Tab-separated table of C-alpha atoms in Angstrom:
chain	number	residue	atom	x	y	z
A	1	UNK	CA	22.474	3.119	-4.007
A	2	UNK	CA	20.774	6.407	-3.547
A	3	UNK	CA	17.122	6.403	-4.023
A	4	UNK	CA	15.997	8.131	-7.396
A	5	UNK	CA	14.482	11.671	-6.821
A	6	UNK	CA	10.965	12.460	-7.782
A	7	UNK	CA	10.654	15.422	-9.924
A	8	UNK	CA	7.756	17.574	-11.137
A	9	UNK	CA	8.154	15.972	-14.589
A	10	UNK	CA	7.914	12.537	-12.988
A	11	UNK	CA	4.597	13.713	-11.565
A	12	UNK	CA	3.187	14.856	-14.684
A	13	UNK	CA	4.367	11.637	-16.586
A	14	UNK	CA	2.574	9.182	-14.042
A	15	UNK	CA	0.308	6.852	-15.881
A	16	UNK	CA	-2.841	7.638	-13.903
A	17	UNK	CA	-6.687	7.240	-14.936
A	18	UNK	CA	-10.024	7.164	-13.437
A	19	UNK	CA	-10.135	8.671	-9.835
A	20	UNK	CA	-6.476	9.026	-9.705
A	21	UNK	CA	-5.827	11.218	-12.817
A	22	UNK	CA	-4.458	14.605	-12.089
A	23	UNK	CA	-4.872	15.895	-15.628
A	24	UNK	CA	-1.894	18.146	-15.402
A	25	UNK	CA	-0.463	20.263	-18.130
A	26	UNK	CA	2.463	22.709	-18.111
A	27	UNK	CA	1.959	26.291	-19.521
A	28	UNK	CA	4.981	27.978	-18.347
A	29	UNK	CA	8.400	27.544	-16.641
A	30	UNK	CA	9.259	24.191	-18.225
A	31	UNK	CA	12.944	24.504	-17.152
A	32	UNK	CA	11.701	24.094	-13.710
A	33	UNK	CA	10.139	20.618	-14.267
A	34	UNK	CA	13.414	18.949	-12.956
A	35	UNK	CA	12.899	20.484	-9.555
A	36	UNK	CA	12.608	17.732	-6.769
A	37	UNK	CA	9.393	17.094	-4.810
A	38	UNK	CA	10.618	16.752	-1.262
A	39	UNK	CA	7.477	17.595	0.714
A	40	UNK	CA	4.208	15.742	0.272
A	41	UNK	CA	1.974	18.621	1.572
A	42	UNK	CA	0.042	21.232	-0.392
A	43	UNK	CA	-0.159	24.989	0.609
A	44	UNK	CA	-2.763	27.494	-0.639
A	45	UNK	CA	-0.567	30.692	-0.969
A	46	UNK	CA	-3.240	33.320	-0.284
A	47	UNK	CA	-1.314	34.728	2.737
A	48	UNK	CA	1.967	34.772	0.642
A	49	UNK	CA	0.196	36.707	-2.126
A	50	UNK	CA	-0.705	39.385	0.345
A	51	UNK	CA	2.939	39.928	1.339
A	52	UNK	CA	2.877	37.953	4.580
A	53	UNK	CA	5.753	35.162	4.288
A	54	UNK	CA	6.386	34.411	7.859
A	55	UNK	CA	6.350	30.767	8.219
A	56	UNK	CA	5.951	30.485	4.558
A	57	UNK	CA	6.004	26.738	3.538
A	58	UNK	CA	8.189	27.037	0.465
A	59	UNK	CA	9.022	23.366	-0.122
A	60	UNK	CA	5.323	22.486	-0.584
A	61	UNK	CA	3.395	22.506	-3.975
A	62	UNK	CA	1.451	25.992	-4.112
A	63	UNK	CA	-2.204	25.309	-5.107
A	64	UNK	CA	-4.256	28.138	-6.619
A	65	UNK	CA	-8.057	28.206	-6.444
A	66	UNK	CA	-10.672	30.760	-7.335
A	67	UNK	CA	-9.695	33.101	-4.401
A	68	UNK	CA	-6.105	33.130	-5.259
A	69	UNK	CA	-6.771	33.720	-8.965
A	70	UNK	CA	-9.069	36.644	-8.265
A	71	UNK	CA	-6.461	38.370	-6.119
A	72	UNK	CA	-3.805	37.796	-8.982
A	73	UNK	CA	-6.351	39.472	-11.385
A	74	UNK	CA	-6.742	42.432	-8.844
A	75	UNK	CA	-2.787	42.708	-8.792
A	76	UNK	CA	-2.626	42.586	-12.408
A	77	UNK	CA	-5.209	45.323	-12.905
A	78	UNK	CA	-3.460	47.656	-10.255
A	79	UNK	CA	-0.200	46.941	-12.048
A	80	UNK	CA	1.425	45.632	-8.849
A	81	UNK	CA	4.032	42.871	-9.063
A	82	UNK	CA	6.044	43.443	-5.988
A	83	UNK	CA	4.479	40.525	-3.942
A	84	UNK	CA	4.547	38.131	-6.938
A	85	UNK	CA	8.301	38.915	-7.195
A	86	UNK	CA	8.826	38.334	-3.707
A	87	UNK	CA	6.688	35.195	-3.869
A	88	UNK	CA	8.995	33.726	-6.549
A	89	UNK	CA	12.266	34.440	-4.476
A	90	UNK	CA	11.358	31.392	-2.596
A	91	UNK	CA	12.509	28.107	-4.029
A	92	UNK	CA	8.934	26.537	-4.480
A	93	UNK	CA	8.598	23.364	-6.375
A	94	UNK	CA	5.640	24.414	-8.728
A	95	UNK	CA	2.355	26.251	-8.980
A	96	UNK	CA	-0.836	24.308	-9.801
A	97	UNK	CA	-3.948	26.248	-10.959
A	98	UNK	CA	-7.171	24.498	-10.505
A	99	UNK	CA	-10.427	24.464	-12.357
A	100	UNK	CA	-8.617	25.067	-15.617
A	101	UNK	CA	-7.939	28.792	-14.521
A	102	UNK	CA	-5.029	30.571	-16.153
A	103	UNK	CA	-2.480	32.766	-14.272
A	104	UNK	CA	-2.029	36.551	-15.325
A	105	UNK	CA	0.553	37.395	-17.806
A	106	UNK	CA	2.774	38.902	-15.349
A	107	UNK	CA	2.731	35.827	-12.994
A	108	UNK	CA	3.761	33.770	-16.228
A	109	UNK	CA	6.492	35.978	-17.175
A	110	UNK	CA	8.049	36.192	-13.673
A	111	UNK	CA	7.634	32.279	-13.263
A	112	UNK	CA	9.563	31.971	-16.827
A	113	UNK	CA	12.400	34.352	-15.393
A	114	UNK	CA	12.849	32.147	-12.302
A	115	UNK	CA	12.221	28.812	-13.915
A	116	UNK	CA	9.193	27.683	-11.778
A	117	UNK	CA	6.836	25.384	-13.451
A	118	UNK	CA	3.243	26.569	-13.718
A	119	UNK	CA	0.703	23.770	-14.097
A	120	UNK	CA	-2.954	23.766	-14.724
A	121	UNK	CA	-5.471	21.135	-13.773
A	122	UNK	CA	-9.414	20.894	-14.432
A	123	UNK	CA	-9.975	19.418	-10.776
A	124	UNK	CA	-11.525	21.391	-8.017
A	125	UNK	CA	-8.900	22.266	-5.254
A	126	UNK	CA	-10.323	19.729	-2.887
A	127	UNK	CA	-10.476	16.943	-5.154
A	128	UNK	CA	-6.848	17.616	-6.490
A	129	UNK	CA	-5.528	17.579	-2.913
A	130	UNK	CA	-7.215	14.317	-2.207
A	131	UNK	CA	-5.973	12.618	-5.331
A	132	UNK	CA	-2.484	14.011	-4.770
A	133	UNK	CA	-2.503	12.730	-1.255
A	134	UNK	CA	-3.324	9.172	-2.306
A	135	UNK	CA	-0.543	9.265	-4.888
A	136	UNK	CA	2.049	10.542	-2.613
A	137	UNK	CA	1.206	8.012	0.164
A	138	UNK	CA	1.893	5.357	-2.471
A	139	UNK	CA	4.920	6.868	-3.968
A	140	UNK	CA	6.822	7.935	-0.929
A	141	UNK	CA	5.469	4.955	1.186
A	142	UNK	CA	8.132	2.911	3.000
A	143	UNK	CA	8.949	-0.292	1.306
A	144	UNK	CA	11.188	-3.426	1.210
A	145	UNK	CA	11.374	-6.665	-0.552
A	146	UNK	CA	10.947	-10.366	0.958
A	147	UNK	CA	11.686	-13.704	-0.382
A	148	UNK	CA	8.566	-15.754	-0.543
A	149	UNK	CA	5.376	-16.412	-2.570
A	150	UNK	CA	2.219	-13.967	-2.235
A	151	UNK	CA	-0.947	-15.353	-3.024
A	152	UNK	CA	-4.800	-14.312	-2.541
A	153	UNK	CA	-6.838	-17.039	-1.108
A	154	UNK	CA	-10.661	-16.406	-0.465
A	155	UNK	CA	-9.980	-12.630	-0.531
A	156	UNK	CA	-7.185	-12.762	1.990
A	157	UNK	CA	-3.573	-11.902	1.092
A	158	UNK	CA	-1.227	-14.504	2.346
A	159	UNK	CA	2.574	-14.347	2.240
A	160	UNK	CA	4.102	-17.883	1.908
A	161	UNK	CA	7.680	-17.988	3.829
A	162	UNK	CA	10.225	-20.624	4.646
A	163	UNK	CA	13.636	-21.684	3.509
A	164	UNK	CA	14.425	-22.439	-0.189
A	165	UNK	CA	13.046	-25.751	-1.378
A	166	UNK	CA	10.398	-26.184	1.266
A	167	UNK	CA	7.663	-26.174	-1.350
A	168	UNK	CA	6.357	-22.629	-1.261
A	169	UNK	CA	5.948	-22.211	-5.124
A	170	UNK	CA	4.455	-25.891	-5.449
A	171	UNK	CA	1.778	-24.960	-2.806
A	172	UNK	CA	0.907	-21.677	-4.475
A	173	UNK	CA	0.567	-23.628	-7.811
A	174	UNK	CA	-1.825	-25.933	-6.291
A	175	UNK	CA	-3.750	-23.167	-4.746
A	176	UNK	CA	-3.941	-21.500	-8.216
A	177	UNK	CA	-5.272	-24.532	-9.556
A	178	UNK	CA	-7.965	-24.676	-6.982
A	179	UNK	CA	-9.053	-21.344	-8.181
A	180	UNK	CA	-6.981	-18.916	-6.045
A	181	UNK	CA	-4.732	-16.016	-7.503
A	182	UNK	CA	-1.010	-15.297	-7.512
A	183	UNK	CA	0.241	-12.072	-6.765
A	184	UNK	CA	3.892	-12.506	-6.808
A	185	UNK	CA	6.460	-15.460	-6.638
A	186	UNK	CA	10.153	-15.579	-5.161
A	187	UNK	CA	10.705	-11.623	-4.719
A	188	UNK	CA	7.818	-9.644	-3.193
A	189	UNK	CA	7.979	-5.872	-2.655
A	190	UNK	CA	5.793	-4.652	0.266
A	191	UNK	CA	4.980	-1.090	1.159
A	192	UNK	CA	3.179	0.570	4.055
A	193	UNK	CA	0.354	2.845	3.002
A	194	UNK	CA	-1.216	5.326	5.253
A	195	UNK	CA	0.795	3.938	8.258
A	196	UNK	CA	-1.452	0.999	8.761
A	197	UNK	CA	-1.837	-1.080	5.630
A	198	UNK	CA	0.912	-3.231	4.008
A	199	UNK	CA	0.462	-3.697	0.337
A	200	UNK	CA	2.467	-6.609	-1.708
A	201	UNK	CA	3.386	-6.848	-5.393
A	202	UNK	CA	5.960	-8.230	-7.670
A	203	UNK	CA	9.278	-6.486	-7.449
A	204	UNK	CA	9.540	-6.695	-10.925
A	205	UNK	CA	6.122	-6.434	-12.583
A	206	UNK	CA	7.210	-7.985	-15.971
A	207	UNK	CA	8.171	-11.309	-14.332
A	208	UNK	CA	5.985	-11.276	-11.058
A	209	UNK	CA	3.568	-13.832	-12.484
A	210	UNK	CA	6.090	-16.329	-13.513
A	211	UNK	CA	6.808	-19.176	-11.211
A	212	UNK	CA	9.974	-21.371	-10.937
A	213	UNK	CA	8.860	-25.082	-10.288
A	214	UNK	CA	11.979	-27.365	-9.516
A	215	UNK	CA	12.082	-29.960	-12.222
A	216	UNK	CA	9.698	-28.307	-14.481
A	217	UNK	CA	11.297	-24.835	-14.916
A	218	UNK	CA	9.649	-21.495	-15.471
A	219	UNK	CA	6.130	-21.210	-16.146
A	220	UNK	CA	3.721	-18.333	-16.934
A	221	UNK	CA	0.647	-18.519	-14.616
A	222	UNK	CA	-1.335	-15.844	-16.647
A	223	UNK	CA	-0.934	-17.800	-19.865
A	224	UNK	CA	-1.469	-21.325	-18.335
A	225	UNK	CA	-4.440	-20.306	-16.181
A	226	UNK	CA	-5.733	-17.144	-17.661
A	227	UNK	CA	-5.698	-13.506	-16.136
A	228	UNK	CA	-8.333	-14.518	-13.761
A	229	UNK	CA	-5.542	-16.546	-11.826
A	230	UNK	CA	-3.306	-13.349	-11.108
A	231	UNK	CA	-3.496	-9.966	-9.351
A	232	UNK	CA	-1.475	-7.049	-9.506
A	233	UNK	CA	-1.174	-6.104	-5.686
A	234	UNK	CA	-2.892	-7.182	-2.598
A	235	UNK	CA	-2.824	-6.284	1.144
A	236	UNK	CA	-0.809	-8.422	3.347
A	237	UNK	CA	-3.190	-9.923	6.015
A	238	UNK	CA	-1.613	-13.069	6.981
A	239	UNK	CA	1.980	-14.526	7.120
A	240	UNK	CA	2.322	-18.314	6.748
A	241	UNK	CA	5.837	-19.718	7.558
A	242	UNK	CA	6.468	-23.250	6.025
A	243	UNK	CA	8.965	-25.261	7.936
A	244	UNK	CA	10.475	-28.720	7.924
A	245	UNK	CA	8.620	-31.131	10.603
A	246	UNK	CA	10.549	-30.954	13.869
A	247	UNK	CA	9.584	-33.845	16.038
A	248	UNK	CA	11.158	-32.177	19.036
A	249	UNK	CA	9.196	-28.933	18.622
A	250	UNK	CA	5.909	-28.310	20.409
A	251	UNK	CA	3.415	-26.910	17.762
A	252	UNK	CA	0.515	-24.992	18.609
A	253	UNK	CA	-2.681	-27.559	18.602
A	254	UNK	CA	-5.390	-25.020	19.796
A	255	UNK	CA	-4.545	-21.566	18.247
A	256	UNK	CA	-5.646	-19.513	21.273
A	257	UNK	CA	-2.505	-17.468	21.126
A	258	UNK	CA	-2.072	-15.325	17.908
A	259	UNK	CA	1.357	-14.549	17.003
A	260	UNK	CA	2.250	-11.458	14.844
A	261	UNK	CA	5.152	-10.484	12.807
A	262	UNK	CA	6.133	-6.789	12.134
A	263	UNK	CA	6.373	-5.625	8.659
A	264	UNK	CA	7.153	-1.969	8.089
A	265	UNK	CA	5.839	-0.942	11.448
A	266	UNK	CA	2.568	-2.941	11.075
A	267	UNK	CA	1.724	-6.074	13.185
A	268	UNK	CA	0.594	-8.908	10.743
A	269	UNK	CA	-0.952	-12.144	12.161
A	270	UNK	CA	1.433	-15.133	11.483
A	271	UNK	CA	1.243	-18.898	11.879
A	272	UNK	CA	3.844	-21.703	11.408
A	273	UNK	CA	2.782	-24.794	9.489
A	274	UNK	CA	5.138	-27.822	9.605
A	275	UNK	CA	5.758	-29.638	6.367
A	276	UNK	CA	6.164	-33.420	6.077
A	277	UNK	CA	4.980	-36.289	3.484
A	278	UNK	CA	1.424	-36.592	3.477
A	279	UNK	CA	0.207	-33.271	4.686
A	280	UNK	CA	-2.224	-31.307	2.316
A	281	UNK	CA	-0.767	-27.817	2.679
A	282	UNK	CA	-3.263	-26.135	0.183
A	283	UNK	CA	-6.253	-27.409	2.117
A	284	UNK	CA	-4.570	-26.102	5.298
A	285	UNK	CA	-3.864	-22.736	3.809
A	286	UNK	CA	-7.473	-22.502	2.697
A	287	UNK	CA	-8.810	-23.139	6.062
A	288	UNK	CA	-6.267	-20.601	7.609
A	289	UNK	CA	-7.710	-18.080	5.215
A	290	UNK	CA	-11.479	-18.862	6.124
A	291	UNK	CA	-10.571	-18.820	9.828
A	292	UNK	CA	-8.846	-15.468	9.295
A	293	UNK	CA	-12.091	-14.026	7.621
A	294	UNK	CA	-14.228	-15.658	10.542
A	295	UNK	CA	-11.905	-13.749	13.240
A	296	UNK	CA	-12.336	-10.463	11.287
A	297	UNK	CA	-16.214	-11.083	11.527
A	298	UNK	CA	-15.866	-11.504	15.235
A	299	UNK	CA	-15.886	-15.172	15.651
A	300	UNK	CA	-12.775	-17.088	17.118
A	301	UNK	CA	-13.048	-20.949	16.873
A	302	UNK	CA	-10.119	-21.479	19.408
A	303	UNK	CA	-11.578	-19.136	21.931
A	304	UNK	CA	-14.937	-20.601	21.519
A	305	UNK	CA	-13.642	-24.075	21.970
A	306	UNK	CA	-11.904	-22.944	25.035
A	307	UNK	CA	-15.070	-21.559	26.486
A	308	UNK	CA	-17.218	-24.601	25.700
A	309	UNK	CA	-14.504	-26.722	27.425
A	310	UNK	CA	-14.530	-24.781	30.643
A	311	UNK	CA	-18.443	-24.756	30.592
A	312	UNK	CA	-18.423	-28.432	30.296
A	313	UNK	CA	-15.927	-28.758	33.217
A	314	UNK	CA	-18.130	-26.445	35.383
A	315	UNK	CA	-21.096	-28.590	34.650
A	316	UNK	CA	-19.536	-31.809	36.203
A	317	UNK	CA	-19.787	-33.811	33.058
A	318	UNK	CA	-15.955	-33.995	32.725
A	319	UNK	CA	-15.626	-35.341	36.347
A	320	UNK	CA	-18.304	-37.891	35.583
A	321	UNK	CA	-16.500	-39.167	32.520
A	322	UNK	CA	-13.157	-39.133	34.330
A	323	UNK	CA	-14.136	-41.121	37.509
A	324	UNK	CA	-16.815	-43.371	35.596
A	325	UNK	CA	-16.565	-47.063	35.569
A	326	UNK	CA	-16.638	-47.685	31.822
A	327	UNK	CA	-13.418	-48.234	29.914
A	328	UNK	CA	-12.860	-46.447	26.816
A	329	UNK	CA	-10.670	-47.743	23.864
């Protein structure tokens, strides 16, 4: 299925607030609101208004600041519209005027003729560019869906994976009971933002905070445990694979070698936890989350343990214990 096009009208209709709000309104060229945004960069069209169109980035949003508006007023006073008409011969997505500045009448008339949307915002040019860059990095970010359960444990975003029926949802439910938060169950949508951060959330925001517990059915975590037990999205910082215990497999017992998994081009730390009756998976996952936080603070328990063992062997205590006459049971 082809991806849905993102148009100028979609940009205006985005439900944004706070430091992400663009405060856009259309004052002319409404027939051009259906034009597609295919380039996430922004251009200041000063050179184009002066008549220099070599290497003109026509596929970008054209942002007008105080300097461009002052030059438009100069052209309007001199009755010169040739460069403006030449400017609109290019198939540009739209024009945005910052600081609530309004374009000249001839500019609006020509924009209506060619059906190019003219937008106005009260933001400064630099602030508008910064906000639009954040929005575009989210909208056009590479994304995919994964089967698993995504939880936040001690501030660490953990993706629980494994075969169906291994106990992912039950483990996540116990973590919620212990005060941690659920991000999504069953189908998780991940997207790479800024090229180095993987964010995860429910693929369907309407049902992402519902869980399927075999033998119990569907439960609403937000209704049962309150809104404090859920979160809309979180960075994926650790991937934990739950697998059936295999007595013939050699599991890592020290943890000096850190394995990673590639998610959308970003290497994410991963660990494999064998599942069998009697193992307390929630407390193991809590320990993994705290150990991950310690590693980010510069402390590695496995590496410190390995160094202490080497130091103990160098001191000769190991040889004395090995060759001693006492028997140990």
